Structures are given as structure tokens and as C-alpha cells.
Coordinates of C-alpha atoms (C1' of nucleotides) in Angstrom, one line a residue:
Chain A
M117 CA -8.4 146.4 -23.5
E118 CA -7.0 147.1 -27.0
N119 CA -9.1 144.1 -28.0
N120 CA -12.2 146.0 -27.1
R121 CA -11.2 148.6 -29.6
L122 CA -10.3 146.1 -32.2
D123 CA -13.7 144.4 -31.7
K124 CA -15.4 147.7 -32.2
L125 CA -13.4 148.3 -35.3
N126 CA -14.3 144.9 -36.8
K127 CA -17.9 145.4 -36.0
L128 CA -17.9 148.8 -37.7
K129 CA -16.5 147.1 -40.8
E130 CA -19.2 144.4 -40.6
K131 CA -21.8 147.1 -40.5
G132 CA -20.3 148.7 -43.6
I133 CA -18.9 151.7 -41.7
N134 CA -15.3 152.6 -42.7
P135 CA -13.5 153.2 -39.4
F136 CA -10.9 155.2 -41.4
S137 CA -13.1 157.1 -43.7
N138 CA -11.9 160.4 -45.2
D139 CA -15.0 161.6 -46.9
F140 CA -16.1 164.0 -44.2
E141 CA -15.6 167.6 -45.3
K142 CA -14.3 169.6 -42.4
K143 CA -15.9 173.0 -42.8
E144 CA -13.9 175.0 -40.3
N145 CA -11.4 174.8 -37.5
I146 CA -12.6 174.7 -33.9
K147 CA -10.7 177.9 -33.3
N148 CA -12.7 179.7 -36.0
I149 CA -15.9 178.6 -34.4
I150 CA -14.8 179.9 -31.0
E151 CA -13.5 183.2 -32.4
K152 CA -16.8 183.8 -34.2
F153 CA -19.2 182.8 -31.5
G154 CA -17.3 182.6 -28.3
G155 CA -18.6 186.0 -27.4
K156 CA -22.3 185.3 -28.1
D157 CA -24.6 184.6 -25.2
K158 CA -27.4 182.2 -24.5
D159 CA -30.1 184.4 -25.9
F160 CA -28.3 184.7 -29.2
F161 CA -28.2 181.0 -29.8
E162 CA -31.8 180.7 -28.7
N163 CA -32.8 183.2 -31.3
N164 CA -30.4 182.3 -34.0
R165 CA -29.6 178.8 -35.3
V166 CA -25.8 178.6 -35.9
E167 CA -24.6 175.6 -37.9
A168 CA -21.3 174.1 -36.9
E169 CA -19.4 171.4 -38.8
T170 CA -16.0 170.5 -37.6
A171 CA -13.8 167.5 -36.7
G172 CA -11.2 166.5 -34.2
R173 CA -10.0 163.9 -31.7
I174 CA -12.3 163.0 -28.9
I175 CA -10.3 163.7 -25.7
I176 CA -12.9 163.0 -23.1
I177 CA -16.4 161.5 -22.9
R178 CA -18.9 162.0 -20.1
S179 CA -21.6 159.6 -20.9
F180 CA -25.2 159.3 -19.7
G181 CA -27.8 156.8 -20.6
K182 CA -29.4 158.6 -23.5
A183 CA -27.0 161.5 -23.8
A184 CA -23.3 162.4 -23.6
F185 CA -20.9 165.3 -23.4
F186 CA -17.6 164.9 -25.2
R187 CA -14.8 167.3 -26.0
I188 CA -13.1 167.3 -29.4
R189 CA -9.7 168.9 -30.2
D190 CA -8.1 169.7 -33.5
G191 CA -4.7 171.4 -34.2
F192 CA -6.1 174.8 -33.3
G193 CA -8.6 174.4 -30.4
E194 CA -11.1 172.5 -28.4
I195 CA -14.8 172.5 -28.1
Q196 CA -17.4 170.6 -26.2
C197 CA -20.1 168.6 -28.0
Y198 CA -23.4 167.3 -26.7
I199 CA -25.1 164.3 -28.2
Q200 CA -28.5 163.0 -27.2
K201 CA -30.7 160.2 -28.5
D202 CA -33.7 162.4 -29.3
G203 CA -33.7 164.2 -32.6
I204 CA -30.8 162.5 -34.3
P205 CA -30.7 159.4 -36.5
E206 CA -30.6 156.3 -34.4
Q207 CA -27.5 154.9 -36.1
D208 CA -25.5 158.0 -35.3
F209 CA -26.3 157.7 -31.6
E210 CA -25.6 154.0 -31.6
L211 CA -22.3 154.6 -33.5
F212 CA -21.2 157.0 -30.7
K213 CA -22.4 155.0 -27.8
E214 CA -21.4 151.6 -28.9
Y215 CA -18.4 152.1 -31.0
M216 CA -16.6 155.3 -30.2
D217 CA -14.0 155.9 -27.5
A218 CA -11.9 158.8 -26.2
G219 CA -9.0 159.0 -28.6
D220 CA -11.1 158.4 -31.8
I221 CA -11.2 161.1 -34.4
C222 CA -14.6 162.1 -35.6
G223 CA -16.5 164.7 -37.6
V224 CA -19.6 166.3 -36.2
K225 CA -22.4 168.4 -37.7
G226 CA -24.9 170.3 -35.5
H227 CA -25.6 173.7 -34.1
L228 CA -24.2 175.8 -31.4
F229 CA -25.8 176.5 -28.0
R230 CA -24.8 177.3 -24.5
T231 CA -25.2 174.8 -21.7
K232 CA -26.7 175.7 -18.3
T233 CA -23.1 176.3 -17.1
D234 CA -22.8 178.7 -20.1
E235 CA -20.2 176.7 -22.1
L236 CA -20.2 177.0 -25.8
T237 CA -21.2 173.6 -27.1
I238 CA -22.1 171.9 -30.4
K239 CA -25.4 170.1 -30.3
V240 CA -24.6 167.1 -32.5
E241 CA -27.0 166.2 -35.2
S242 CA -24.8 163.8 -37.0
I243 CA -21.5 162.2 -36.2
H244 CA -18.9 160.4 -38.4
I245 CA -16.0 158.3 -37.4
L246 CA -12.9 159.3 -39.2
T247 CA -10.3 157.3 -37.4
K248 CA -10.7 154.6 -34.9
S249 CA -7.9 154.7 -32.3
L250 CA -6.8 151.3 -31.2
L251 CA -4.9 152.5 -28.1
S252 CA -6.3 154.3 -25.1
L253 CA -5.3 157.8 -24.1
P254 CA -3.1 158.4 -21.1
E255 CA -4.9 159.2 -17.9
K256 CA -7.0 162.3 -18.2
W257 CA -5.9 163.9 -14.9
H258 CA -2.2 163.1 -14.6
G259 CA -1.4 162.8 -18.3
L260 CA 1.7 161.1 -19.5
K261 CA 4.5 161.7 -17.0
D262 CA 7.1 159.1 -17.7
I263 CA 9.9 161.0 -19.2
E264 CA 11.2 158.2 -21.4
A265 CA 7.7 157.5 -22.8
R266 CA 7.2 161.2 -23.5
F267 CA 10.3 161.3 -25.7
R268 CA 9.9 157.9 -27.3
K269 CA 6.2 158.5 -28.0
R270 CA 6.2 162.2 -28.5
Y271 CA 2.9 161.9 -30.4
V272 CA 1.2 160.7 -27.2
D273 CA 3.0 163.4 -25.2
L274 CA 1.7 166.1 -27.5
I275 CA -1.9 164.7 -27.1
A276 CA -1.7 164.4 -23.4
N277 CA 0.3 167.4 -22.4
Q278 CA -0.8 170.6 -23.9
E279 CA 2.0 172.7 -22.4
V280 CA 4.4 170.6 -24.6
R281 CA 2.6 171.9 -27.7
E282 CA 3.2 175.5 -26.5
I283 CA 6.9 174.9 -26.2
F284 CA 7.2 173.8 -29.8
K285 CA 5.0 176.6 -31.0
K286 CA 7.4 179.0 -29.2
R287 CA 10.3 177.2 -30.8
A288 CA 8.8 177.8 -34.2
E289 CA 8.1 181.5 -33.4
T290 CA 11.7 181.9 -32.2
I291 CA 13.1 180.6 -35.5
R292 CA 10.6 182.7 -37.4
F293 CA 11.7 185.8 -35.4
F294 CA 15.4 185.2 -36.2
R295 CA 14.6 184.8 -39.9
S296 CA 12.5 187.9 -40.2
F297 CA 14.9 190.0 -38.1
L298 CA 17.8 189.0 -40.2
D299 CA 15.9 189.3 -43.5
A300 CA 14.8 192.8 -42.5
N301 CA 18.5 193.6 -42.1
D302 CA 19.4 192.5 -45.6
F303 CA 20.8 189.1 -44.7
L304 CA 20.5 186.4 -47.2
E305 CA 19.5 182.9 -46.0
V306 CA 21.8 180.2 -47.4
E307 CA 22.3 176.5 -47.0
T308 CA 25.8 175.0 -46.8
P309 CA 26.9 171.3 -46.8
M310 CA 26.0 169.2 -43.8
M311 CA 28.2 166.4 -45.1
Q312 CA 31.8 167.6 -45.3
A313 CA 35.1 165.9 -46.2
N314 CA 36.9 168.1 -43.7
P315 CA 34.7 169.1 -40.7
G316 CA 35.8 172.5 -39.4
G317 CA 34.7 175.6 -37.6
A318 CA 34.7 174.1 -34.1
T319 CA 36.7 171.7 -32.0
A320 CA 34.1 168.9 -31.4
R321 CA 34.4 165.3 -32.6
P322 CA 32.3 164.6 -35.7
F323 CA 30.1 161.8 -36.8
K324 CA 31.5 159.8 -39.7
T325 CA 29.5 158.6 -42.7
H326 CA 30.3 157.3 -46.1
H327 CA 29.3 158.0 -49.7
N328 CA 29.1 154.7 -51.6
A329 CA 29.3 155.8 -55.2
L330 CA 32.3 158.1 -54.6
N331 CA 33.7 155.7 -52.0
L332 CA 34.3 158.8 -49.9
E333 CA 34.6 159.2 -46.1
L334 CA 32.5 162.1 -45.1
Y335 CA 31.6 163.8 -41.8
M336 CA 28.5 165.4 -40.6
R337 CA 29.2 169.1 -40.1
I338 CA 30.1 170.4 -36.6
A339 CA 29.6 174.0 -37.8
P340 CA 28.8 175.8 -41.0
E341 CA 31.2 178.6 -40.3
L342 CA 33.9 178.0 -42.9
Y343 CA 31.4 177.7 -45.7
L344 CA 29.5 180.8 -44.7
K345 CA 32.7 182.9 -44.8
R346 CA 33.5 181.5 -48.3
L347 CA 30.2 183.0 -49.3
V348 CA 31.2 186.4 -47.9
V349 CA 34.4 186.1 -50.0
G350 CA 32.1 185.4 -52.9
G351 CA 30.3 188.7 -52.4
F352 CA 27.3 187.8 -50.3
D353 CA 28.0 190.5 -47.7
R354 CA 25.3 189.4 -45.2
V355 CA 24.5 185.7 -44.9
Y356 CA 22.9 183.5 -42.4
E357 CA 22.1 179.8 -41.9
I358 CA 19.7 178.2 -39.5
G359 CA 20.4 174.5 -39.4
R360 CA 21.5 171.4 -37.7
N361 CA 25.0 170.7 -36.4
F362 CA 26.2 167.3 -35.3
R363 CA 28.7 166.8 -32.6
N364 CA 29.8 163.4 -31.5
E365 CA 30.1 164.2 -27.8
G366 CA 28.3 163.4 -24.6
I367 CA 24.6 163.9 -24.0
S368 CA 23.4 166.1 -21.1
V369 CA 20.5 168.5 -20.2
R370 CA 22.3 171.0 -22.4
H371 CA 23.7 168.8 -25.2
N372 CA 22.0 166.8 -27.9
P373 CA 24.1 165.2 -30.6
E374 CA 22.2 167.1 -33.2
F375 CA 21.3 170.7 -32.4
T376 CA 20.2 173.8 -34.2
M377 CA 22.4 176.8 -34.7
L378 CA 22.0 180.2 -36.1
E379 CA 25.1 181.6 -37.7
F380 CA 25.3 184.9 -39.5
Y381 CA 28.1 187.0 -41.0
T382 CA 28.3 190.7 -41.9
A383 CA 31.0 192.1 -44.1
Y384 CA 32.4 195.6 -43.3
S385 CA 31.7 195.1 -39.7
E386 CA 33.5 194.2 -36.5
N387 CA 32.7 192.7 -33.2
T388 CA 31.5 195.7 -31.2
S389 CA 28.8 196.7 -33.6
L390 CA 27.9 193.0 -34.1
M391 CA 27.5 192.8 -30.3
E392 CA 25.1 195.7 -30.3
F393 CA 23.2 194.0 -33.1
V394 CA 23.0 190.8 -31.1
E395 CA 21.8 192.7 -28.1
K396 CA 19.0 194.3 -30.1
M397 CA 18.0 191.0 -31.6
M398 CA 18.0 189.1 -28.4
S399 CA 16.1 191.7 -26.4
E400 CA 13.5 192.0 -29.2
L401 CA 13.2 188.3 -29.3
A402 CA 12.4 188.0 -25.6
L403 CA 9.9 190.8 -25.9
K404 CA 8.3 189.1 -28.9
I405 CA 8.1 185.6 -27.5
C406 CA 7.4 186.3 -23.8
G407 CA 5.8 189.7 -24.1
N408 CA 8.3 191.1 -21.6
Y409 CA 12.0 191.8 -21.1
E410 CA 11.8 190.1 -17.8
I411 CA 11.4 186.4 -17.9
E412 CA 11.6 183.6 -15.3
Y413 CA 13.9 180.7 -15.7
G414 CA 13.8 178.1 -13.0
T415 CA 14.4 180.0 -9.8
E416 CA 16.1 182.9 -11.6
K417 CA 14.7 186.1 -13.1
L418 CA 16.3 187.2 -16.3
N419 CA 16.2 190.7 -17.6
F420 CA 16.7 191.1 -21.4
K421 CA 16.3 194.9 -21.3
P422 CA 19.2 196.4 -23.2
P423 CA 21.9 197.4 -22.7
F424 CA 23.4 194.1 -21.6
K425 CA 26.4 194.1 -19.3
K426 CA 29.7 194.0 -21.1
I427 CA 32.9 193.0 -19.5
K428 CA 36.4 191.8 -20.5
L429 CA 37.1 188.2 -19.6
K430 CA 40.1 189.2 -17.4
D431 CA 38.1 191.9 -15.7
S432 CA 35.2 189.5 -15.0
L433 CA 37.6 187.2 -13.1
I434 CA 38.3 190.1 -10.8
E435 CA 34.9 191.8 -10.6
I436 CA 32.8 188.7 -10.6
G437 CA 35.2 185.8 -9.8
G438 CA 36.6 187.7 -6.9
F439 CA 40.3 187.2 -7.8
K440 CA 43.0 189.9 -7.4
T441 CA 44.8 191.3 -10.4
E442 CA 48.1 189.9 -9.2
E443 CA 46.7 186.5 -8.6
I444 CA 46.0 185.9 -12.2
D445 CA 48.8 187.7 -14.1
D446 CA 50.9 184.7 -15.0
A447 CA 50.3 181.1 -16.1
E448 CA 52.0 179.5 -13.1
K449 CA 49.8 181.3 -10.5
V450 CA 46.6 180.5 -12.4
F451 CA 47.7 176.9 -12.8
D452 CA 48.1 176.7 -9.0
I453 CA 44.7 178.1 -8.4
L454 CA 43.2 175.5 -10.8
T455 CA 45.2 172.7 -9.2
K456 CA 43.9 173.7 -5.8
R457 CA 40.4 173.6 -7.2
N458 CA 41.1 170.0 -8.5
T459 CA 40.3 171.2 -12.1
P460 CA 40.7 168.3 -14.5
G461 CA 42.5 168.5 -17.8
I462 CA 45.0 171.2 -17.2
S463 CA 48.6 171.1 -17.9
K464 CA 51.8 173.0 -16.9
T465 CA 52.4 173.7 -20.5
D466 CA 49.0 175.5 -20.9
S467 CA 49.3 179.2 -21.7
L468 CA 48.0 182.0 -19.5
G469 CA 45.2 182.6 -22.0
E470 CA 44.0 179.0 -21.9
L471 CA 44.2 178.8 -18.1
L472 CA 42.3 182.0 -17.7
T473 CA 39.6 180.7 -20.0
I474 CA 39.3 177.6 -17.9
L475 CA 39.2 179.6 -14.7
F476 CA 36.5 181.8 -16.2
D477 CA 34.4 178.8 -17.1
E478 CA 34.6 177.5 -13.6
T479 CA 34.2 180.5 -11.5
V480 CA 32.5 183.3 -13.5
E481 CA 30.3 181.6 -16.1
P482 CA 27.8 180.1 -13.6
K483 CA 27.3 183.6 -12.1
L484 CA 26.3 185.3 -15.3
I485 CA 22.5 185.2 -14.9
N486 CA 21.3 188.3 -16.7
P487 CA 22.4 188.5 -20.4
T488 CA 26.1 189.4 -20.3
F489 CA 28.7 189.8 -23.0
I490 CA 32.2 188.7 -22.1
T491 CA 34.9 190.2 -24.4
D492 CA 38.6 190.0 -25.2
Y493 CA 39.1 186.2 -25.3
P494 CA 42.7 185.0 -25.4
V495 CA 44.0 184.1 -28.8
E496 CA 44.7 180.5 -27.9
S497 CA 41.0 179.6 -27.4
S498 CA 39.8 181.5 -30.5
P499 CA 41.5 180.1 -33.6
L500 CA 39.2 181.8 -36.1
A501 CA 39.0 185.2 -34.5
R502 CA 40.9 188.3 -35.4
R503 CA 43.5 189.6 -33.0
N504 CA 42.8 192.9 -31.2
D505 CA 45.1 195.5 -32.8
K506 CA 45.8 197.1 -29.4
D507 CA 46.5 193.9 -27.5
V508 CA 47.6 191.0 -29.7
S509 CA 47.2 188.5 -26.9
V510 CA 43.4 188.7 -27.1
T511 CA 40.9 188.5 -29.9
E512 CA 38.0 190.8 -31.0
R513 CA 35.6 188.3 -29.7
F514 CA 32.5 188.2 -27.4
E515 CA 30.4 185.5 -25.9
L516 CA 26.9 186.0 -24.7
F517 CA 26.0 184.3 -21.4
I518 CA 22.5 184.0 -20.0
A519 CA 21.4 181.9 -17.0
G520 CA 25.0 180.8 -16.4
R521 CA 25.4 179.3 -19.8
E522 CA 26.9 180.1 -23.2
I523 CA 24.2 181.2 -25.6
G524 CA 26.2 183.0 -28.4
N525 CA 29.7 183.4 -29.6
G526 CA 30.8 186.2 -32.0
F527 CA 33.9 187.8 -33.3
S528 CA 35.6 189.8 -35.9
E529 CA 36.7 187.2 -38.4
L530 CA 40.3 186.5 -38.9
N531 CA 40.9 187.4 -42.6
D532 CA 44.7 187.3 -42.8
P533 CA 45.3 184.0 -44.6
L534 CA 48.9 183.7 -43.3
D535 CA 47.9 184.1 -39.7
Q536 CA 45.0 181.7 -40.3
E537 CA 47.3 179.1 -41.8
E538 CA 49.6 179.2 -38.8
R539 CA 46.7 178.8 -36.4
F540 CA 45.3 175.9 -38.4
K541 CA 48.6 174.2 -38.3
M542 CA 48.6 174.4 -34.5
Q543 CA 45.1 173.2 -34.4
V544 CA 45.8 170.2 -36.6
E545 CA 48.7 169.3 -34.4
T546 CA 46.5 169.4 -31.2
K547 CA 43.7 167.4 -32.9
I548 CA 46.1 164.7 -34.1
K549 CA 47.5 164.4 -30.6
E550 CA 44.0 163.8 -29.3
G551 CA 43.4 161.2 -32.0
L552 CA 40.8 163.3 -33.9
P553 CA 40.5 163.6 -37.6
A554 CA 42.4 166.6 -38.6
E555 CA 43.3 168.0 -42.0
M556 CA 44.4 171.4 -43.0
D557 CA 41.5 173.1 -44.8
D558 CA 43.6 174.4 -47.7
D559 CA 40.7 175.6 -49.7
Y560 CA 39.5 177.8 -46.8
I561 CA 43.0 179.4 -46.7
E562 CA 42.8 179.9 -50.4
A563 CA 39.4 181.6 -50.0
L564 CA 41.0 183.9 -47.5
K565 CA 43.8 184.6 -50.0
Q566 CA 41.2 185.6 -52.5
G567 CA 40.2 188.2 -49.9
L568 CA 37.6 188.1 -47.1
P569 CA 36.5 191.7 -46.4
P570 CA 36.6 192.7 -42.7
T571 CA 33.7 190.6 -41.4
A572 CA 32.0 189.9 -38.1
G573 CA 30.1 186.8 -37.4
C574 CA 28.1 185.2 -34.6
G575 CA 26.6 181.8 -33.7
I576 CA 23.6 181.4 -31.5
G577 CA 22.4 178.0 -30.1
I578 CA 18.7 178.0 -30.9
D579 CA 17.8 175.1 -28.6
R580 CA 19.3 176.8 -25.6
V581 CA 17.6 180.1 -26.4
V582 CA 14.3 178.2 -26.7
M583 CA 15.0 176.6 -23.3
L584 CA 15.3 180.0 -21.7
L585 CA 12.2 181.3 -23.4
T586 CA 10.1 178.3 -22.4
N587 CA 11.6 177.8 -19.0
S588 CA 12.7 174.3 -20.0
H589 CA 15.2 172.6 -17.8
S590 CA 16.5 170.1 -20.4
I591 CA 17.4 170.5 -24.0
R592 CA 15.3 167.4 -24.6
D593 CA 12.2 169.4 -23.7
V594 CA 12.7 171.6 -26.7
I595 CA 13.7 168.9 -29.3
L596 CA 10.8 167.0 -30.6
F597 CA 12.7 163.7 -31.0
P598 CA 15.8 163.8 -28.9
L599 CA 18.3 161.0 -29.4
L600 CA 17.6 157.9 -27.3
K601 CA 19.1 154.5 -27.4
P602 CA 16.8 152.0 -29.2
V603 CA 14.9 149.7 -26.9
K604 CA 16.2 146.1 -27.0
Chain B
rG552 C1' 32.6 157.1 -19.6
rA553 C1' 31.8 157.5 -13.7
rG554 C1' 28.6 158.0 -9.4
rC555 C1' 23.6 158.1 -7.4
rC556 C1' 18.3 157.0 -8.3
rG557 C1' 14.3 154.7 -11.0
rC558 C1' 11.6 150.7 -13.9
rU559 C1' 4.7 147.1 -10.7
rA560 C1' -2.2 147.0 -15.3
rG561 C1' -2.9 151.1 -21.4
rC562 C1' -1.9 155.8 -17.9
rU563 C1' -0.8 157.9 -12.7
rC564 C1' 0.9 155.5 -8.5
rA565 C1' 0.6 152.2 -3.8
rG566 C1' 2.7 147.6 -1.8
rC567 C1' 6.6 144.1 0.8
rA568 C1' 9.9 141.9 8.8
rG569 C1' 10.6 137.8 1.9
rG570 C1' 4.4 134.1 2.1
rU571 C1' 2.7 134.4 -4.3
rA572 C1' -0.1 141.9 -6.2
rG573 C1' -3.7 146.6 -5.1
rA574 C1' -6.1 151.7 -5.9
rG575 C1' -7.8 155.7 -9.2
rC576 C1' -8.4 156.7 -14.4
rA577 C1' -9.3 154.0 -19.0
rC578 C1' -12.1 149.6 -20.7
rC579 C1' -16.6 146.0 -20.1
rU580 C1' -21.9 145.3 -17.9
rG581 C1' -26.1 147.8 -15.6
rA582 C1' -28.6 152.7 -13.9
rC583 C1' -28.7 157.7 -15.5
rU584 C1' -31.2 163.2 -21.4
rU585 C1' -26.9 169.7 -19.3
rU586 C1' -21.7 167.1 -17.6
rU587 C1' -16.9 169.8 -16.2
rA588 C1' -11.5 164.5 -12.9
rA589 C1' -19.9 163.5 -13.9
rU590 C1' -22.1 160.0 -10.3
rC591 C1' -23.7 155.0 -8.4
rA592 C1' -23.3 149.4 -8.5
rG593 C1' -20.6 145.2 -10.5
rG594 C1' -16.6 143.3 -13.6
rU595 C1' -12.1 142.2 -17.1
rG596 C1' -7.0 143.2 -17.0
rG597 C1' -0.1 142.0 -14.5
rU598 C1' 5.8 136.7 -17.4
rC599 C1' 6.1 143.3 -10.9
rG600 C1' 12.4 145.9 -17.1
rU601 C1' 15.6 141.4 -17.9
rG602 C1' 19.0 137.2 -16.7
rG603 C1' 21.1 134.7 -12.6
rG604 C1' 21.8 133.7 -7.2
rU605 C1' 20.2 133.1 -1.9
rU606 C1' 15.6 130.8 0.2
rC607 C1' 10.8 125.8 1.4
rG608 C1' 9.1 130.4 -0.9
rA609 C1' 11.5 136.6 -4.2
rC610 C1' 7.8 142.2 -6.8
rU611 C1' 10.5 142.5 -2.0
rC612 C1' 17.3 140.5 -0.4
rC613 C1' 22.2 139.9 -3.5
rC614 C1' 24.9 140.1 -8.4
rG615 C1' 25.0 140.9 -13.8
rC616 C1' 22.6 143.2 -18.0
rG617 C1' 19.0 146.8 -20.5
rC618 C1' 16.6 151.4 -20.8
rG619 C1' 15.7 156.1 -18.5
rG620 C1' 16.6 160.3 -15.0
rC621 C1' 20.0 163.5 -12.2
rU622 C1' 25.1 165.0 -11.2
rC623 C1' 30.1 165.1 -13.3
rA624 C1' 33.4 164.6 -17.7
rC625 C1' 34.0 165.8 -23.3
rC626 C1' 31.2 169.8 -26.0
rA627 C1' 27.6 174.4 -27.6

RNA sequence: GAGCCGCUAGCUCAGCAGGUAGAGCACCUGACUUUUAAUCAGGUGGUCGUGGGUUCGACUCCCGCGCGGCUCACCA
């Protein structure tokens, strides 16, 4: 089959026609043609000759003996073309009939008309082959369904499945929205190292790499957090970064080894006003991308209309998890509950705070369908967050949950270098126990000693947000080239 | 990493109590100058993911391996 196409390509060359020519000047996009003339009726075209010169990939051909309809598509639109033997140079008709297939890329010149079914169509007067495609297109009706093939050959997926294009357009719009929203609020976009000698800011395992000239072990960043806060120390009061993080963990419908995070920090702020800012940003995002506060996700309906529900972690266990206050007021009782639930990875030595967080993850998180802020996280699970002055066992932290999953995480930053040093020491100990690379980030402590103003910061998982906005079940549906094992 | 499921033509899928593979689209030939999954007639195309085993005979049954999907775990 490919040989047919190869034969055609060779014959074109023999005839002196370049099957990969680039000398056709594309006058306008298909979308422009449709925008200008999509509203004109049959009479208009009968009385006015409208020239059309455009180019695109042939996506379907319906061929007759001495005529054919075909549809071409460029990056912005699609239009039907009609070619017939009469009235055009013989070699153009022959080129089309004998040597061109669906999948080829061509330039056409002609004029517009409406068919008897009233479809805007280009009557072709000359045709040029710009790229001969050597592989056939997936089936016109079912498209490309094989999930593995869709990811490995995303270019075919994008040709065959138009809804996939829409997902990635929405992804781009989402990122653009975040940028312009933050820019409008006086944030400065920055870029911080992705290769770090001491990966910090989160607890995940990092990817290792190596710099030859310096003979230096480096890690791909797991978070930009510690660098962004150094910048706030430096006097950039509002900074944000949108970029890739790398975490050497398992892969699932919600996890890809590289993923995109938005992190932003505001000096002279604290977590409650940050939460309101996030609420405003997220609700406006939904409105902008989906045109509505209410969106459908799978079988769920999500309502982004502010205000979002806000509830303390402990209260959520009672109100949403259905536990009684006295059931969860000490570590031993919570440990028993978790043991009965066969929860893995818990230990008698875990603190009440740690156990409550685990219990929350298991029982409450899946039930948080509409956007919900959970606040007052235990100190133990929040090593970079500021303690709550009124209750030192919890931090000034919130997480945003939507559709039963974590979407954002924000808090008042811990800016006491002595407290931070203590917590880092504990963190390093735990990491070493788990066999993870762990080193005290002395420079970060020094930065705090220099003086970090009271600051609040937040991270939002862009991929997961895009999943919600595009009703995508898997994170791989919103990443153009998700990680796959190589074949063979 | 574990459990379950899948892998057949370029694409979408059938098939099998184990007897040597089929359809539609695409492609080729012919007919057809306004089609909308165009239509009609004929045709080409497959180491049935891979390596073993059982058997006279394996796409089909059994085991290993590869890749993928889903669920779970680590994580966001």
C-alpha cells in the first residue's frame, strides 16, 4: 500500500514535479476564507467571482470519473474543494486523479461557489502538490482509537481526532489565562533552575543527572519553591513561575513523571487573602475557558461559582467524613480506625496530625467534588508552612480540592529561619531513613536569615486543571507526549 | 512494584469445540462531471505482539517475555 504512494512519488519526480515543493504561496488561511464568505449565498457567488488561494492537507476525497470533491484542512479550518476535468489544465487534473491521495498536502487556486447542497466550496482551477504523504490516514469514520498509538504517534492522533486539538488549545488558553491574570496583578514571571544540586520544596524522589565538565551530580527539580522564595527575599515581592517539575514516582491517570506547575508568591500577604485570590482566579478561569461556572466532569457536575466551600481539615473529618469529635481526638484512636480500614504505611509512632491527614485523604478527599478549600493542616505534614499563631499544632495552609483530587496547595510561608532549620533537620532524617537523597539546604536557611517578608504562596497543578476543564479522564490526554516505554 | 484485561491487514473490528484467517474503510482496476461514511463491479494486502510448550495440526489451549489500558501503591 505504501508502495503505491512511493510509486506515485517516483513517477512525479520522473515527470519533473517536485513532490515536496515549497514554491506555492499560500494567500490566506482557510478560516479567513470562511469568515469572509461563509455568510454569502448562492446568488452572491453567481454574480461575483471570488478568488480563493489556499493550502492544506487533503483529508478526504470523493472521486468521480471526471470530477471529484475533496476536503482540505490547515491549522485553522477546513473547506471543501471541487475539481473537474473541464476548464482546468489537463496536467492539473491528471496530477490530482493519478498521483494524489488523502493525506497529501496541496495548494489550490480557484474561486468560491456553493454546491447544490449549499456548501461553500472552492472550484479548483489549478492544484499543486506540496507534500506527498507516504502513509495512509487512519480510517475516516472511526479515526485512530488505539490509545498507545495515539500517544506514540500524536501527530496522527491530531490529524485523525479533532477533539484532541481542542484539548490542547484549551491547555494553551489556560496557561495564557494564568499568565495574564497574574501579570495583571503585578506578578513578575521568572525562571528558576530545573537542574538542582539539592532538590527541595517537596517530598518526592528526584531524577538524577550529571554535569560532565563540572563532574557534578545534579537532580531535576521536584519543585521551584525554594528558589522562588529566595527571589522574594531579593525584593521581587510578587513572582510566579509556570514550568515543568520532575518526580521519579509511579505513573497513573493523574501522574506523569514530568508535569507542569504554576507557583506564585506574594509578599506582605497571608493564607486567607491568598485563598480568596485563588478562588477568584480559578472561578474566572472556568468562566473564561468553559464559558460557565458550571462544568461537567465525567459523571460529576462541578460548580466554580465563588465563594468556594472552606472548612478546617479536622472539621471536614466530622462534617464530611462522618466521624465523631471524640473518635479522632488522639493518635491512638485514629491509628485504630486506620488499622481497621487496612490502611497501609501507618505506624504507631505517627503523630495525631499525620494520622489525621491520612484519614482525611482516605475518607474526605474523594467526596470533595465542588471546589473546596481545606484549611488548618497539621504542622507535621507541612514543613514549609507557617504555624498558626492561635493553634501552633496547625499551619496557615490550605489545599484546593476539585472532583475528589488535589488541585492546589497554598500557605503562609515559614519565614523564621530557626524554625525552618529545625524542620529541615527532621525532614532530612526521615528522607535518609527512606534512602532518599537528603541534604540540608543551608543556603535557603541563610536566605531566610537575610529576611523573607511575611509571604504567602501557592502551587497549582496545571495538567490537572486542564483535565477538569476538558473533561479528560487521564493526565495523558492533556500532555502531548506522555512518557511511554520505548518499543523493543 | 502487584492484580485484572488487551495486542489479528495502514485504520476500525470480527473469528476459533484447536483443522491453517475475514469484513468495512484505505489502496489498485473499471464505471460514474454537485458528493457529504458518495455509489456499483472486481482486485492487492497478514511471520494473528514475541519466545517456548502441548498436539498429527495452535490466531485459538498452557507458560515465559514485551508493550499498552484499568485498579491499587509511592506522589501532585
